[in-house]
Tab-separated table of C-alpha atoms and ligand atoms in Angstrom:
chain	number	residue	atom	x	y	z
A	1	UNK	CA	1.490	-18.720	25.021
A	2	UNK	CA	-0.753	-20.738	22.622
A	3	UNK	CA	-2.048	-18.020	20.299
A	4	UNK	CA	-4.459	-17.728	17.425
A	5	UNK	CA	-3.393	-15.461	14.615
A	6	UNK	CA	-6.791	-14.714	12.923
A	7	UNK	CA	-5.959	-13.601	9.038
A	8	UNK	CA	-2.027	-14.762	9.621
A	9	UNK	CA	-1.885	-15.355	5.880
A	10	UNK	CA	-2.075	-11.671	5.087
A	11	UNK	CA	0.723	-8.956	4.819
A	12	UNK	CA	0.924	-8.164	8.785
A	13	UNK	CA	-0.691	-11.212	10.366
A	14	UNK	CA	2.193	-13.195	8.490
A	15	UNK	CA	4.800	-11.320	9.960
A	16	UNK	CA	3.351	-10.953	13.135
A	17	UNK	CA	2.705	-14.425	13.046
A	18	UNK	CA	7.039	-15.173	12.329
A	19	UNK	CA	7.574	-12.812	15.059
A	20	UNK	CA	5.059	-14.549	17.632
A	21	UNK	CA	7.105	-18.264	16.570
A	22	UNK	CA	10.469	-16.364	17.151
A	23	UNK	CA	9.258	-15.322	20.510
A	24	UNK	CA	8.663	-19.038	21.292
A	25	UNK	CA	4.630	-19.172	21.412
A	26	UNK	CA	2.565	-21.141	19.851
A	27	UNK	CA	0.800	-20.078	16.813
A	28	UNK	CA	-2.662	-21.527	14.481
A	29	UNK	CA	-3.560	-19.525	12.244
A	30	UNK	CA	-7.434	-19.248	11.196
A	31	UNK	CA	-7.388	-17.332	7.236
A	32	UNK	CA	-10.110	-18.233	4.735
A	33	UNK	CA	-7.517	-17.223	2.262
A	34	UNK	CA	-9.811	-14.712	0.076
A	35	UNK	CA	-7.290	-12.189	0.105
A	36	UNK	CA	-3.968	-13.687	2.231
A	37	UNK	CA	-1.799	-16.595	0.886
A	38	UNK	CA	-1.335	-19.807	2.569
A	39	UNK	CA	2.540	-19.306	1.931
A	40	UNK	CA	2.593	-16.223	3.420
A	41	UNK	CA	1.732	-18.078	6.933
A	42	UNK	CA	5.501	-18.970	8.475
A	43	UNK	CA	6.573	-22.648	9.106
A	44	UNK	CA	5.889	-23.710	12.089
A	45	UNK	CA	2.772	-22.171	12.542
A	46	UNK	CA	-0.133	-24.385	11.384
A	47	UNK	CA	-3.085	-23.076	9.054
A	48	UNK	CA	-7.132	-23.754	9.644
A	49	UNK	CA	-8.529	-22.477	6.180
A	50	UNK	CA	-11.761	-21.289	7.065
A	51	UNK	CA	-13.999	-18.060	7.969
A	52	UNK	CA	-13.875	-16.806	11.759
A	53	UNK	CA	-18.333	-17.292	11.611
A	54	UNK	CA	-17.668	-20.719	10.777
A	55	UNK	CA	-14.706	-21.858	12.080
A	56	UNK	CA	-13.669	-20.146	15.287
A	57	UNK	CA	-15.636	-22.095	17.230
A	58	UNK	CA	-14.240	-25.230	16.371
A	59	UNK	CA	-10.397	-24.339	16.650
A	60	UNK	CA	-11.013	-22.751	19.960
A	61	UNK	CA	-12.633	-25.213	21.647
A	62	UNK	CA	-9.851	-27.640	20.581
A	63	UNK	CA	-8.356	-26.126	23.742
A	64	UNK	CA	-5.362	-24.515	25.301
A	65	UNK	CA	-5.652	-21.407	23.541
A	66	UNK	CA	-4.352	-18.078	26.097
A	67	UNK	CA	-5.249	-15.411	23.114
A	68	UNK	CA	-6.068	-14.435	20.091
A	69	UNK	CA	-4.557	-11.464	17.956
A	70	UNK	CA	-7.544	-10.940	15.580
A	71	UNK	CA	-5.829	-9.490	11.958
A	72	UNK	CA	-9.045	-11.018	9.354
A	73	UNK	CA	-10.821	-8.113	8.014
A	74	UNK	CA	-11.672	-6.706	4.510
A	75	UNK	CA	-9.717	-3.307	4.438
A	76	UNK	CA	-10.475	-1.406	1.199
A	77	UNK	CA	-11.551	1.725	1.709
A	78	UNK	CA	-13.478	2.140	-1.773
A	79	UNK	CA	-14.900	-1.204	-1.559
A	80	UNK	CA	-16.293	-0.245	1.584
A	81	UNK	CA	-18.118	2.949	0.655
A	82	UNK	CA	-19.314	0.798	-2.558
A	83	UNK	CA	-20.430	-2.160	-0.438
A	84	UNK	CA	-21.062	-1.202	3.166
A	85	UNK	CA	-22.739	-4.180	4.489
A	86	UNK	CA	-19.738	-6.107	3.404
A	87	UNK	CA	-17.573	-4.003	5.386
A	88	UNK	CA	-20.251	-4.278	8.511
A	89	UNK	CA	-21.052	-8.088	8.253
A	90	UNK	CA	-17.132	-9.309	7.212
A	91	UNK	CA	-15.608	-6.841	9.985
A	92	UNK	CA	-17.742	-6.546	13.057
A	93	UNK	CA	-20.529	-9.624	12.263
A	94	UNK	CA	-17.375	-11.718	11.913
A	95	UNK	CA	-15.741	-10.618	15.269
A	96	UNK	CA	-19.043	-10.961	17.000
A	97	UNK	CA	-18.615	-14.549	15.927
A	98	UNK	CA	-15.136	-14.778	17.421
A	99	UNK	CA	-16.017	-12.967	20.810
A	100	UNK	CA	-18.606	-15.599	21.155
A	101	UNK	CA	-15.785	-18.593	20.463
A	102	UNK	CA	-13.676	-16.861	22.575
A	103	UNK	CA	-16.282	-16.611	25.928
A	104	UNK	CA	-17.238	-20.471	25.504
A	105	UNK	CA	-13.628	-21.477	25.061
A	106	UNK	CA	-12.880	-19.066	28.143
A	107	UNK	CA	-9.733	-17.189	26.087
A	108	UNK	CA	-9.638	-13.973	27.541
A	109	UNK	CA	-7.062	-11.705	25.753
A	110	UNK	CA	-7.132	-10.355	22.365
A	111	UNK	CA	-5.105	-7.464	20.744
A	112	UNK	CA	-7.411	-6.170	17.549
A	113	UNK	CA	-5.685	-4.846	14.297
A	114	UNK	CA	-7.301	-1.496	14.116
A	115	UNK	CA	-6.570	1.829	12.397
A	116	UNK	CA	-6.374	5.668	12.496
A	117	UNK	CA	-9.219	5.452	9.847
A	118	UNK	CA	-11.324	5.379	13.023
A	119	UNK	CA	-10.282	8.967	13.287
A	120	UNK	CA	-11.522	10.693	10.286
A	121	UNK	CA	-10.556	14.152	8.857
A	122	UNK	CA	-8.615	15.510	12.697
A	123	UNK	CA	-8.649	18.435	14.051
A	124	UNK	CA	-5.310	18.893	14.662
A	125	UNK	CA	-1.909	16.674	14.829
A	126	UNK	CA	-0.463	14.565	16.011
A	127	UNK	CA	-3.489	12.556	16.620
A	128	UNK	CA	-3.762	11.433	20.184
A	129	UNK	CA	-5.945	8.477	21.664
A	130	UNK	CA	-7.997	10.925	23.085
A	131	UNK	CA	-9.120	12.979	19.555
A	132	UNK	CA	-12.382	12.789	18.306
A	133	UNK	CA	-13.245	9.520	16.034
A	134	UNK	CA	-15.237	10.264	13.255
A	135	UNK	CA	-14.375	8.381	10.147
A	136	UNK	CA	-15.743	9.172	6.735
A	137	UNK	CA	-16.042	5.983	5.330
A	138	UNK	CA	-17.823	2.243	6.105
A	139	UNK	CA	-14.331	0.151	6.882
A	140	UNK	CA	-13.201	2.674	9.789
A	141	UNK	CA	-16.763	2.982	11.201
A	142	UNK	CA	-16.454	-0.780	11.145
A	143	UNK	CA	-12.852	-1.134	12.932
A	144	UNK	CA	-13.783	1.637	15.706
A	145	UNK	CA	-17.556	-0.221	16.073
A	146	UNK	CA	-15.335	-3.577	17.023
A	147	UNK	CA	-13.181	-1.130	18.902
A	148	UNK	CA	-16.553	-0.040	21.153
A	149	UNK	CA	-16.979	-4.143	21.313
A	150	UNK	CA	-14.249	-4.581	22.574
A	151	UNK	CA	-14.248	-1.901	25.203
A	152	UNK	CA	-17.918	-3.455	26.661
A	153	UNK	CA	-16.807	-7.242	26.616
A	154	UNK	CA	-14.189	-5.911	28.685
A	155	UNK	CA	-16.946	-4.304	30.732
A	156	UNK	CA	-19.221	-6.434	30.874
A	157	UNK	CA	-17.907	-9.993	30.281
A	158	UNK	CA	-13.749	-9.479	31.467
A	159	UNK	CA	-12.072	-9.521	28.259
A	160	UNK	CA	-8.619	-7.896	28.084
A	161	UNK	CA	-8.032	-6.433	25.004
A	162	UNK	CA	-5.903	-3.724	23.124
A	163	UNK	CA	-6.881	-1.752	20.006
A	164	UNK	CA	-3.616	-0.839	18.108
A	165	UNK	CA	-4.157	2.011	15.472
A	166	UNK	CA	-2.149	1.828	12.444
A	167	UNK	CA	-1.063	4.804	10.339
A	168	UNK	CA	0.771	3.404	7.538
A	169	UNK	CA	2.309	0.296	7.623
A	170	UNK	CA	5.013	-0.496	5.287
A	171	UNK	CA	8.408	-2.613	4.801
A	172	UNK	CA	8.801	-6.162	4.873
A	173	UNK	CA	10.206	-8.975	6.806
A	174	UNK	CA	13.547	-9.979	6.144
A	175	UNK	CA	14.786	-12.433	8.157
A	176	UNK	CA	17.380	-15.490	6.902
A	177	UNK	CA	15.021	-17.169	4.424
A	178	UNK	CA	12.067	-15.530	5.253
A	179	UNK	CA	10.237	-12.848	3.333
A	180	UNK	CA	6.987	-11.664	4.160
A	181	UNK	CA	5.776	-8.332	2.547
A	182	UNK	CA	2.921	-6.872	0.783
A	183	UNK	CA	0.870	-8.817	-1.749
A	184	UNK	CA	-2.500	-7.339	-2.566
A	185	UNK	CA	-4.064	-8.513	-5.542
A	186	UNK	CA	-5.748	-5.034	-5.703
A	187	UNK	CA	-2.837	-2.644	-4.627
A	188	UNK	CA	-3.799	0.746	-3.020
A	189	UNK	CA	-0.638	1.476	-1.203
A	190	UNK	CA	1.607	3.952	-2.026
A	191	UNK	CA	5.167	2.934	-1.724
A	192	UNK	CA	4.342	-0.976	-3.484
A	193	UNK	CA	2.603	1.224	-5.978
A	194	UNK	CA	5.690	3.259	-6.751
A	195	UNK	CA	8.068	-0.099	-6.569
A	196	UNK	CA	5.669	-1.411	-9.051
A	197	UNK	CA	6.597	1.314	-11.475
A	198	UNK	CA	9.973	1.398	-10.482
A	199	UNK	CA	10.589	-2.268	-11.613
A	200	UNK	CA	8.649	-1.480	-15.226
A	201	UNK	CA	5.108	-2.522	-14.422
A	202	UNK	CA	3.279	0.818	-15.237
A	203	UNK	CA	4.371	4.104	-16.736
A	204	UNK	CA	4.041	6.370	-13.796
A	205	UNK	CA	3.182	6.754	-10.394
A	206	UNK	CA	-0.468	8.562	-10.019
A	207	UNK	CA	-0.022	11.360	-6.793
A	208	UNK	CA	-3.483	12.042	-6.174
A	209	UNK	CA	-3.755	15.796	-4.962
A	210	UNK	CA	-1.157	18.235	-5.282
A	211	UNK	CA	-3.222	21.063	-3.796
A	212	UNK	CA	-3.597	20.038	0.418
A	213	UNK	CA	-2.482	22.375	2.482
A	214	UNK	CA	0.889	20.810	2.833
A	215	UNK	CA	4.240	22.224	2.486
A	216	UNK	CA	3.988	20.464	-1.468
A	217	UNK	CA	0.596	20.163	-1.823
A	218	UNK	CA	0.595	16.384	-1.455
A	219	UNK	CA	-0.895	14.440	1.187
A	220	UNK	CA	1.479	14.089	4.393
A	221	UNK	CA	1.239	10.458	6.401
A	222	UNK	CA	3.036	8.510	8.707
A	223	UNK	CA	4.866	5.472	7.887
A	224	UNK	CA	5.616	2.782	10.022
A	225	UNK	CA	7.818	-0.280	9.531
A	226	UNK	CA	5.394	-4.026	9.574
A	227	UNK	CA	8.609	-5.353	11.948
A	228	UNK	CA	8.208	-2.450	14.337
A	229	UNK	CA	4.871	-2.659	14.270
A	230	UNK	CA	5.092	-6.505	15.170
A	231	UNK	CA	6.740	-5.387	18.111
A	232	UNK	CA	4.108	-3.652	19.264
A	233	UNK	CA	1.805	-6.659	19.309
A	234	UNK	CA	4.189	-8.988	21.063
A	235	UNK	CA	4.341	-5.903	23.998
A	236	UNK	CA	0.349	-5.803	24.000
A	237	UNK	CA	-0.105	-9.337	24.324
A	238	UNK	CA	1.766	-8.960	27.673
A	239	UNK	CA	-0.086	-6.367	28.410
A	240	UNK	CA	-3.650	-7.540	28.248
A	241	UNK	CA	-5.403	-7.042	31.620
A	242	UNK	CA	-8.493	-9.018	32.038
A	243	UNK	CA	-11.010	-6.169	32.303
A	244	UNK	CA	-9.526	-3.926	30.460
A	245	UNK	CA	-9.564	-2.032	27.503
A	246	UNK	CA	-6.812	-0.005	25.612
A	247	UNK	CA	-6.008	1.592	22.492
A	248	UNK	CA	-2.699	2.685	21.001
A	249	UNK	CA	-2.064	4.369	18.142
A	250	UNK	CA	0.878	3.052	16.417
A	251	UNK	CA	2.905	5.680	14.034
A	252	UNK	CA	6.306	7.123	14.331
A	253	UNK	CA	5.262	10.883	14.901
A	254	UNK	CA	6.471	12.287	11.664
A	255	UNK	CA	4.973	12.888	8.297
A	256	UNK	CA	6.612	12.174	5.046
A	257	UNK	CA	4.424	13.838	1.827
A	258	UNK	CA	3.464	11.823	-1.517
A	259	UNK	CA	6.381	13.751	-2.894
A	260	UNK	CA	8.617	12.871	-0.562
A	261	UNK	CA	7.857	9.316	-0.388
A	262	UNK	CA	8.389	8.795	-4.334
A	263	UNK	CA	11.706	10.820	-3.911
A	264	UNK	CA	12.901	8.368	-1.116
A	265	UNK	CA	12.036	5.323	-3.619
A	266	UNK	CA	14.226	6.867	-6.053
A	267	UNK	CA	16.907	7.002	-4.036
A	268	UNK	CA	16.423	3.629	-2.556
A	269	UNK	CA	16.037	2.251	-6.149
A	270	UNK	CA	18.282	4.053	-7.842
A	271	UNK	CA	16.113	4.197	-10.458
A	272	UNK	CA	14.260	7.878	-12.600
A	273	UNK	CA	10.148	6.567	-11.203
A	274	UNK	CA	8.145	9.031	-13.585
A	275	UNK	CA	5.288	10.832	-11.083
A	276	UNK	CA	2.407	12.659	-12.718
A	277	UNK	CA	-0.227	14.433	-10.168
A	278	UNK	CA	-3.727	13.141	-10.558
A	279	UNK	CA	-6.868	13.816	-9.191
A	280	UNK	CA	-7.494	14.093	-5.793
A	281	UNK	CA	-8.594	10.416	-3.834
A	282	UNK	CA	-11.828	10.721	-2.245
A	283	UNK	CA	-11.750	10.778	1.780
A	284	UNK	CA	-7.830	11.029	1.692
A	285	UNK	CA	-7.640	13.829	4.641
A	286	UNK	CA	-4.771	16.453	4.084
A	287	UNK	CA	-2.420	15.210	6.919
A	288	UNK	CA	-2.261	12.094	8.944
A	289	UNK	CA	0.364	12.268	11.532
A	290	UNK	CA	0.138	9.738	15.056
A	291	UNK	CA	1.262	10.528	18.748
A	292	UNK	CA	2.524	7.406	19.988
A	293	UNK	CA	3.033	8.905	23.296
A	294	UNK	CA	1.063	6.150	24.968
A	295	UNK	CA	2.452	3.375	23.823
A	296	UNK	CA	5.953	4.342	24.539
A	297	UNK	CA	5.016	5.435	28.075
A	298	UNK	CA	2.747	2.607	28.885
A	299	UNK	CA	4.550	-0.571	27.204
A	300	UNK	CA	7.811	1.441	26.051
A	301	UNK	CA	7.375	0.734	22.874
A	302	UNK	CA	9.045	3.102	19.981
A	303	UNK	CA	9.928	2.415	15.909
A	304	UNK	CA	13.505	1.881	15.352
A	305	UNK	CA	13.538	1.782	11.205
A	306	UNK	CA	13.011	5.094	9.093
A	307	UNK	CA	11.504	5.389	5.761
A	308	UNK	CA	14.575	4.449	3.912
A	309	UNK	CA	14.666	0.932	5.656
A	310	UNK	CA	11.100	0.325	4.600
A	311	UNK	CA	11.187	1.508	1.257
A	312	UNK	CA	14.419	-0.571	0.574
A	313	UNK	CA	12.743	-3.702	2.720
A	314	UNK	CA	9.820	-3.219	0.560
A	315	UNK	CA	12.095	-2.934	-2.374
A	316	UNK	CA	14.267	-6.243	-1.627
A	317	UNK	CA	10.682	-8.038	-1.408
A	318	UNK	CA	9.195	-7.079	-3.996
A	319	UNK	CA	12.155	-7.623	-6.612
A	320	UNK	CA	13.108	-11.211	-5.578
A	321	UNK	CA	9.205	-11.692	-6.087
A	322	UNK	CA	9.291	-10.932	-9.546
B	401	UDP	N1	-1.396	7.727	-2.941
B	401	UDP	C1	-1.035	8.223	-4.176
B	401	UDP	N2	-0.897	7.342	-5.221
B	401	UDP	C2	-1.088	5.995	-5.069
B	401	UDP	C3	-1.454	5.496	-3.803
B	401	UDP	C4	-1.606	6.397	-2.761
B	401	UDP	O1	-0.846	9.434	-4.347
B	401	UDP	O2	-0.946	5.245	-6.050
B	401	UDP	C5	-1.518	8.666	-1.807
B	401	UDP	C6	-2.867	8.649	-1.126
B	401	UDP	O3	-3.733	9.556	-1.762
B	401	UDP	C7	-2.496	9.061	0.301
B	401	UDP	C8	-1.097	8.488	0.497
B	401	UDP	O4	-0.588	8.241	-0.826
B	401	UDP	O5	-2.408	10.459	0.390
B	401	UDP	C9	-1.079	7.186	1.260
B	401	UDP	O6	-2.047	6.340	0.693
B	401	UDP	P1	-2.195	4.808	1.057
B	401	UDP	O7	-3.297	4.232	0.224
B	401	UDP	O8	-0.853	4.141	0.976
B	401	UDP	O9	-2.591	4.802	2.592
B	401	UDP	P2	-3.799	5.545	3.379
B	401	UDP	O10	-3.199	6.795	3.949
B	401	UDP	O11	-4.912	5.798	2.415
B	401	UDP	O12	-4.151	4.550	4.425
């Protein structure tokens, strides 16, 4: 398939974008590289450097194009609750933009990067498809409002799309002499945060909350590798039905706490990683934990790499970038 890769220069376009070329389709990228980097994009892929408002249109209608797998999007959760409309015009005025290129260039698939933030605090784990979505903050309400989109282009207008959920993606790509991992100028993450400290660049790693109602007191999530998470997109590409609308969460099914997390970098380091508790993060519920029942029954999809491969993938990355 010919296949746009919207924001292909970030952390999980890029390696979804490798993974698409490896697969043998065709790949542009569209990035107006404010946040991704134009070496992150693979070879062989070629790069349009431009916004999806004002450039969509024109790579589209170049022609040939069977889908798009739509990754651009500003994803900071405290930039979002500082600056809402940024979150609302960047996320869903952008995609509104790309729907529109995508209907006159008659491309009718897309499979949307979106995210258990569309979930909010739940009400009980593992979070199914089905639970309530109620997110506390503007970048969530913006992912599930292009979610809704989504659902009534296929409605309305035919559009097959799928809505994959992350939890938390982690890991790199490893592959011969490619390496694509993560790269934020502004880091939130927790395991590159705790690699950063591991290879000398800060004095500790900052656990925020050590009173949740966990089994440690520190936050519990669920960490997925970015290659098995690739995956997933290549299987929802071929799934795209025109008329049709679904959404998969994509997680492993198990938790892993702060604590634990910072122990497994330890190990995978082999090196002491000092860890102070800090004040709770805002909005960070208590435990984030997928089902990812329905995309192993429906597409048979299901991770294959544990926390230890993506701390040391992560960890192989992010000391040969240095
Ligand atoms: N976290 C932390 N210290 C950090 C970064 C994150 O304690 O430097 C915690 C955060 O509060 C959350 C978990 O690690 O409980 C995962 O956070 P991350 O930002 O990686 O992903 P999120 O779950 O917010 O999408």
């Amino acid at each position: 398939m010919k296949v746009l890769v919207t924001g292909g220069a970030g952390y999980i376009g890029g390696v979804v974008a490798a993974r698409l070329l490896a697969a043998g389709h065709e790949v542009v990228v569209l990035d107006d590289l404010s946040t991704g980097h134009a070496d992150a994009v693979p070879a062989g892929a070629s790069l349009v450097r431009g916004t999806l408002r004002d450039a969509s249109c024109d790579v589209l209608s170049g022609g040939g194009f069977d889908a798009v797998l739509h990754f651009a999007a500003k994803s900071l959760v405290g930039e979002s609750v500082a600056n809402p409309a940024l979150y609302w015009d960047k996320n869903l005025g952008e995609t509104l933009a790309l729907l529109d290129a995508m209907r006159r260039a008659d491309v009718r698939r897309i499979v949307f990067s979106s995210t258990a933030a569309t979930y909010g605090e739940p009400e009980s784990t593992p979070i199914e498809e089905t639970a309530p979505t109620r997110p506390t903050n503007p970048y969530g309400a913006s992912k599930l409002a292009i979610d809704t989109t989504l659902a009534e282009y296929a409605r309305l207008h035919g559009l097959g799309g799928v809505s994959l959920r992350y939890f938390n993606v982690a890991g790199a790509l490893l592959d011969g002499g490619l390496a694509l991992g993560e790269r934020h100028t502004v880091e939130t993450h927790l395991i590159p945060n705790v690699l950063k400290i591991a290879l000398g660049d800060g004095d500790a790693v900052r656990m925020f909350g050590d009173d949740y109602p966990t089994p440690d007191g520190t936050c519990v999530r669920d960490y997925v590798h970015v290659v098995d998470l690739a995956a997933a997109h290549l299987l929802a590409l071929d799934a795209c039905e025109p008329g049709v609308h679904e959404v998969f969460n994509l997680g492993s099914g198990s938790g892993y706490s702060v604590r634990e997390v910072v122990d497994v970098c330890r190990a995978v380091t082999g090196r002491p990683i000092p860890a102070e508790v800090d004040a709770r993060r805002p909005g960070d519920p208590a435990v984030l934990i997928a089902s990812s029942d329905k995309i192993h029954r429906m597409l048979g999809w299901k991770p294959e790499r544990d926390l230890t491969a993506m701390v040391r993938d992560a960890w192989t990355f992010l000391s040969a970038a240095r």
